Short mmCIF file of C-alpha atoms in Angstrom, two decimals:
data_model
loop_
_atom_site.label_atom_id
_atom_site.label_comp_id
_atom_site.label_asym_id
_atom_site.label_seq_id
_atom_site.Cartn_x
_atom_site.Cartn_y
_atom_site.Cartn_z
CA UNK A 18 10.65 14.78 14.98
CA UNK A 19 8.70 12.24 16.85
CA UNK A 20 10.17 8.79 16.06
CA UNK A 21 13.84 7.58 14.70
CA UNK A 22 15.23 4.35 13.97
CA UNK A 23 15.40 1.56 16.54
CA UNK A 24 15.29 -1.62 14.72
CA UNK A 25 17.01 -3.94 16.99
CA UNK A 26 17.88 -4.96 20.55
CA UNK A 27 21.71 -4.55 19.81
CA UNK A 28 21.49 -0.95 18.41
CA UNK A 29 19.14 -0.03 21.66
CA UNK A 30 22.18 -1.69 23.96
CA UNK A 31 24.69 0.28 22.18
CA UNK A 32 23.46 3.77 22.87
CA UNK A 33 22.72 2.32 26.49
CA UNK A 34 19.21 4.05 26.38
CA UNK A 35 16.47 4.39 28.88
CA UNK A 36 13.13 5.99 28.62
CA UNK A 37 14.02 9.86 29.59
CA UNK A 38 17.46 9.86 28.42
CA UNK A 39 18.77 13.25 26.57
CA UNK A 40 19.64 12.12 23.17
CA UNK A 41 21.41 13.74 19.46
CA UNK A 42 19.49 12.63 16.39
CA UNK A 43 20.47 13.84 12.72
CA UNK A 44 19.07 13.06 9.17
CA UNK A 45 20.36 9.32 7.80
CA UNK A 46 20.92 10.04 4.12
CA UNK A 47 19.61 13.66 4.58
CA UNK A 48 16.05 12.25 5.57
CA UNK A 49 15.32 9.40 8.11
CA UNK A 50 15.84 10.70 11.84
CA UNK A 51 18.46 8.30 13.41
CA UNK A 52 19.90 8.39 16.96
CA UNK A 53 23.56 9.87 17.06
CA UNK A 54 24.09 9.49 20.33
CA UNK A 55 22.87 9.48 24.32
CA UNK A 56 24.04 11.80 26.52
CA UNK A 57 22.86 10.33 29.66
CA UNK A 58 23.43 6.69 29.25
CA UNK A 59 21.13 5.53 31.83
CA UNK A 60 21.69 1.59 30.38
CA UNK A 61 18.46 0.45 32.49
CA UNK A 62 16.07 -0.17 29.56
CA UNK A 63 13.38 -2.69 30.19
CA UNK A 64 12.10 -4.92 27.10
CA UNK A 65 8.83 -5.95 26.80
CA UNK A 66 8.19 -9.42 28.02
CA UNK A 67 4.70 -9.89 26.06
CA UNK A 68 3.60 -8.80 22.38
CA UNK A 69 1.47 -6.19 22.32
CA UNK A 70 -0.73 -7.16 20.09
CA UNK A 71 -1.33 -10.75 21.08
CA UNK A 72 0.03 -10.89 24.51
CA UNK A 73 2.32 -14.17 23.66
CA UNK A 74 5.55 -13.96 24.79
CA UNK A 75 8.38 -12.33 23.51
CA UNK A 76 11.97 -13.68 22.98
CA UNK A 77 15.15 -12.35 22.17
CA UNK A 78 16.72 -14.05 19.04
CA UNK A 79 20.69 -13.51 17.93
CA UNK A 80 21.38 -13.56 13.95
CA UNK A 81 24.93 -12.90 13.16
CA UNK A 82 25.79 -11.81 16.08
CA UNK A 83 22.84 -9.55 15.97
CA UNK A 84 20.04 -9.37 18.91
CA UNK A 85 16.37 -9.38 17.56
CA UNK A 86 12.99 -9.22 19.70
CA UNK A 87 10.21 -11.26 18.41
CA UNK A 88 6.67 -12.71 19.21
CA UNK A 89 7.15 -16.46 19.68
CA UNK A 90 3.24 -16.81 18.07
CA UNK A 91 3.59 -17.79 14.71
CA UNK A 92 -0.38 -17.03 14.36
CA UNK A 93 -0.21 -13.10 15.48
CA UNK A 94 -2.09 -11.58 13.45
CA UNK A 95 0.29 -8.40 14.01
CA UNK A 96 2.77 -11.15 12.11
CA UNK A 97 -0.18 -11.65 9.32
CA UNK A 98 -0.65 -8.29 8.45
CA UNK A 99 3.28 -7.38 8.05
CA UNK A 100 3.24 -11.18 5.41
CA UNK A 101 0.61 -9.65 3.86
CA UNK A 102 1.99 -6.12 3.01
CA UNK A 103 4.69 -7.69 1.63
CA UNK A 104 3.02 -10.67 -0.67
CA UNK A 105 0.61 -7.94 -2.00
CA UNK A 106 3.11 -5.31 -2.85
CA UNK A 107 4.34 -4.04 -6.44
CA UNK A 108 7.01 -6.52 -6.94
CA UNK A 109 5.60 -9.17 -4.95
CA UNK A 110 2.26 -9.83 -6.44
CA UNK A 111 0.69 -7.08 -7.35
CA UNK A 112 -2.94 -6.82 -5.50
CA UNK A 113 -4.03 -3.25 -5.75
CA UNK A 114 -6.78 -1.96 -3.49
CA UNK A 115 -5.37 -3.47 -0.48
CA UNK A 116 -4.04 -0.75 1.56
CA UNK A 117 -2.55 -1.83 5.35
CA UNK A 118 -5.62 -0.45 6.89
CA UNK A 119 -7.89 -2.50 4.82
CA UNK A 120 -6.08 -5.54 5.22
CA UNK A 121 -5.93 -5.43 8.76
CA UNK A 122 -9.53 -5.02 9.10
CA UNK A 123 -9.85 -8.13 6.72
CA UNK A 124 -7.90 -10.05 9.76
CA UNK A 125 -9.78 -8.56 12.39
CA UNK A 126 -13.10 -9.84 10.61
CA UNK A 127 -11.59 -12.60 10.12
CA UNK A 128 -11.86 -13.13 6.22
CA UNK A 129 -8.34 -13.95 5.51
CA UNK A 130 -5.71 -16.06 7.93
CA UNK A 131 -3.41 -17.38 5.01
CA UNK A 132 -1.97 -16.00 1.71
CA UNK A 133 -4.60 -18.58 0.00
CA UNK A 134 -7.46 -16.84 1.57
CA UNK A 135 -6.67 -13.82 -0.26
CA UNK A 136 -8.04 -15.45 -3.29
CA UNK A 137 -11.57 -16.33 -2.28
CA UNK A 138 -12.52 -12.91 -0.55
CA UNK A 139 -15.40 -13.07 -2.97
CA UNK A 140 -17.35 -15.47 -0.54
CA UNK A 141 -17.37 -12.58 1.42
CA UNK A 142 -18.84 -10.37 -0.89
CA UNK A 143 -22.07 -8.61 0.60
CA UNK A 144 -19.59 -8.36 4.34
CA UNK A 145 -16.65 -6.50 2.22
CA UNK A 146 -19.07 -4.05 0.37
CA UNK A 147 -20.85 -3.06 3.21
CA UNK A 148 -17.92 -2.06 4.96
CA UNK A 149 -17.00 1.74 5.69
CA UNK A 150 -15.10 3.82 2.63
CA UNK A 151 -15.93 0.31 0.47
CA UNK A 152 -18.87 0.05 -1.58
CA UNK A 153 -19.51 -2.71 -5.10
CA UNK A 154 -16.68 -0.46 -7.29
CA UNK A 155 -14.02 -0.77 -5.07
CA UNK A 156 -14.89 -4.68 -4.44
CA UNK A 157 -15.10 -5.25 -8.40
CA UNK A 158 -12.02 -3.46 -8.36
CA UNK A 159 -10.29 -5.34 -5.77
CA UNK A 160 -11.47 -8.88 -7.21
CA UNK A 161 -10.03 -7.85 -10.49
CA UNK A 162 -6.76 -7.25 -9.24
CA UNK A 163 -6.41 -10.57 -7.42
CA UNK A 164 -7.41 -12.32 -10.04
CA UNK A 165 -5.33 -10.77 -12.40
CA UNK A 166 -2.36 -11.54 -9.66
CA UNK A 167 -3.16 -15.39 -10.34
CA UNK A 168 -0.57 -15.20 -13.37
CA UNK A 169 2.91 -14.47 -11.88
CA UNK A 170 6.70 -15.00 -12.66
CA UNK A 171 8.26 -17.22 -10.33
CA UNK A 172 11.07 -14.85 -9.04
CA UNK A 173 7.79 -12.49 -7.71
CA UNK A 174 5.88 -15.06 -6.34
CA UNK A 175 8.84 -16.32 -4.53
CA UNK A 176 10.18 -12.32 -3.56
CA UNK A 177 6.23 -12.38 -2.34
CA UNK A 178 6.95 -15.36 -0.05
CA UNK A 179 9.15 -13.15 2.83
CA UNK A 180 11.81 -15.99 3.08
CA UNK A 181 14.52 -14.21 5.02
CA UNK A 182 17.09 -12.81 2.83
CA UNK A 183 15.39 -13.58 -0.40
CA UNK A 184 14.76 -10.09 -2.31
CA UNK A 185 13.65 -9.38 -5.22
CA UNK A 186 17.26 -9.69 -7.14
CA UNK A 187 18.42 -12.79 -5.45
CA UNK A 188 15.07 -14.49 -6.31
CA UNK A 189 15.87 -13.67 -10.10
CA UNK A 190 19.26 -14.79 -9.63
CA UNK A 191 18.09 -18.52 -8.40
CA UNK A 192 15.23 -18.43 -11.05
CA UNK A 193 17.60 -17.53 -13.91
CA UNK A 194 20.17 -20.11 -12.86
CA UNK A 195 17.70 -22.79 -13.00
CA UNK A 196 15.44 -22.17 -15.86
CA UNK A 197 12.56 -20.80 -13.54
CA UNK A 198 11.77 -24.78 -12.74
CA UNK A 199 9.95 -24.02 -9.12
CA UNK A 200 10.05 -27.81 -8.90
CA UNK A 201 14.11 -27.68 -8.85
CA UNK A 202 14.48 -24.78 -7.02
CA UNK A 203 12.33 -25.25 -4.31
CA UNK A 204 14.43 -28.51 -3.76
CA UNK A 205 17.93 -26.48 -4.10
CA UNK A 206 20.75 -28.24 -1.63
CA UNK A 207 22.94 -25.75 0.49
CA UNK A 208 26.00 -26.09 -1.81
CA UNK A 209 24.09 -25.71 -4.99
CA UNK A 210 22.73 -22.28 -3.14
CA UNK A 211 25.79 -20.98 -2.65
CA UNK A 212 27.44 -21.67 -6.05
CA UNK A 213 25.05 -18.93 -7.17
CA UNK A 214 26.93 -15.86 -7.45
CA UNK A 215 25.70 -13.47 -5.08
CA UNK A 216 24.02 -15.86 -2.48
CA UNK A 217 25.92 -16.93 -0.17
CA UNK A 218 26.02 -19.43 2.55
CA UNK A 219 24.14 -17.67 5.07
CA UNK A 220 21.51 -16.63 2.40
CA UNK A 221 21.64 -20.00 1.38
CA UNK A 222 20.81 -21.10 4.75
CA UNK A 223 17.73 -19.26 5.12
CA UNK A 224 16.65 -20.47 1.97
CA UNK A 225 16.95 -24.16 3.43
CA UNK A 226 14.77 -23.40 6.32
CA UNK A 227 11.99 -22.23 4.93
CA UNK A 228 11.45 -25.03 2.45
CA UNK A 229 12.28 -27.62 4.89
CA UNK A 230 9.34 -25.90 7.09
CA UNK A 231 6.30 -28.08 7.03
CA UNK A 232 3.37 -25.45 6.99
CA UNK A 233 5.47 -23.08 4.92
CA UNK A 234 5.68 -25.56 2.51
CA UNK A 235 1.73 -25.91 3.09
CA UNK A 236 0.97 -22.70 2.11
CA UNK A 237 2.98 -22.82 -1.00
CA UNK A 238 1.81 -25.93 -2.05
CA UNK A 239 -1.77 -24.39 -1.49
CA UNK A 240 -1.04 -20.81 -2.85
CA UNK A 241 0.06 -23.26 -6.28
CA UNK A 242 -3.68 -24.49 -6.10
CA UNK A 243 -4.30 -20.70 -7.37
CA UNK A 244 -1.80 -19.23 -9.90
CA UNK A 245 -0.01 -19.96 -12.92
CA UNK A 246 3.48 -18.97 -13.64
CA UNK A 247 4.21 -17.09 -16.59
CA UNK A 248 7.35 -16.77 -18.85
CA UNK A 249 9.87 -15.24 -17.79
CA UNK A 250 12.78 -15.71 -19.86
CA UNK A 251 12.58 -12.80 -21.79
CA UNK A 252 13.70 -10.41 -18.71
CA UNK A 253 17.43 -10.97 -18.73
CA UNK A 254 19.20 -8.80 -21.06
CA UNK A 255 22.59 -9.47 -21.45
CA UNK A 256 24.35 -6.00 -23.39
CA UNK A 257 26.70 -5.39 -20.81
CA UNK A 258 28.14 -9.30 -20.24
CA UNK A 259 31.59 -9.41 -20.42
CA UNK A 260 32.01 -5.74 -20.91
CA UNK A 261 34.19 -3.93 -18.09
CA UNK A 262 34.22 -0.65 -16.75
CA UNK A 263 36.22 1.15 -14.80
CA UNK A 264 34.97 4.43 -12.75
CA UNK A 265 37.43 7.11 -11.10
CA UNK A 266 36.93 10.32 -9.61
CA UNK A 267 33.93 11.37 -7.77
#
């Protein structure tokens, strides 16, 4: 086992850990190596002051009562890549042919520094198909996909956005409540938010923020530009409304 899971500053403070410390690790739901505990407690860990990607500096954010360390550059392109992954995934929007690797090297050449970008990588056509492992198939193949990712339902495309919080489920839930209007939703107050049943206030909150962010706003409004959203009110089945059940033993 070479790494386990470290995701945040509070977690690292708890086990008090240093670099050299003797630690326990076991198997978190039989398979992802987690810290146990630290048997040496050393408690002198320093964090990193500058991203190492960008070199911006770093700060230390607190969400519910939670400590976080982040890059304070909104344009790292360390940040880019992670948006990316996630508005190209399965249940996001669906671009195949865009592995991590490839995207980051679509950053580093600079061919894509906003969601929109995505959809005009065929300027760039005789650059992409020249690259290593690439080639005119897998750029046909590739153009294909992200075109055929310009027809979406709205609870993906807004899943595909990364607003904090906002899964896959809880963007159907909003969606569903309001007729998949983007129009409505996108303008949703803080109490309407957390009349929804299962979004609650703080959910609600993050919602807020990220529409009431100019340039995220921006890059919806120029992401719209692009797609079309398709009908979607076919995907709630209702068989088990109103039914209960009741499960015992184990």
């Amino acid at each position: 086992v070479s790494r386990a899971s470290l995701h945040n500053l509070s977690y690292i403070e708890g086990l008090n850990l240093k670099i050299g410390d003797n630690i326990t690790v076991y198997k978190a739901n039989m398979i992802i190596p987690q810290i146990a505990g630290n048997l040496t407690k050393s408690n002198t860990l320093e964090y990193p002051k500058y991203c190492p990607v960008c070199n911006s500096k770093s700060e230390v954010v607190k969400s519910n009562e939670v400590k976080y360390l982040y890059c304070t550059n909104d344009l790292c392109k360390a940040k880019l890549l992670k948006r990316l992954v996630l508005f190209t995934s399965r249940n996001a929007m669906n671009i195949e042919g865009l592995s991590d690797a490839i995207l980051d090297r679509f950053i580093d050449e600079d061919l894509i520094r906003s969601y929109k970008d995505l959809y005009h990588l065929d300027n760039f056509k005789e650059k992409i198909i020249n690259f290593d492992g690439f080639g005119l198939k897998s750029y046909n193949n590739l153009i294909n996909s992200i075109n055929n990712s310009r027809n979406i339902k709205l609870a993906n495309f807004i899943y595909s956005l990364g607003i904090n919080e906002i899964g896959l489920s809880r963007a159907k839930l909003i969606c569903n409540k309001y007729n998949n209007d983007f129009d409505i939703i996108r303008n949703l107050t803080l109490e309407e938010l957390s009349n929804i049943d299962g979004i609650g206030e703080v959910i609600a909150k993050e919602w807020i923020d990220a529409f009431s962010n100019e340039d995220f706003n921006k890059e919806v409004d120029d992401l719209l530009e692009e797609i079309t959203f398709i009908d979607s009110n076919n995907d709630v089945e209702e068989k088990l409304k109103d039914k209960v059940f009741v499960i015992t033993g184990s």
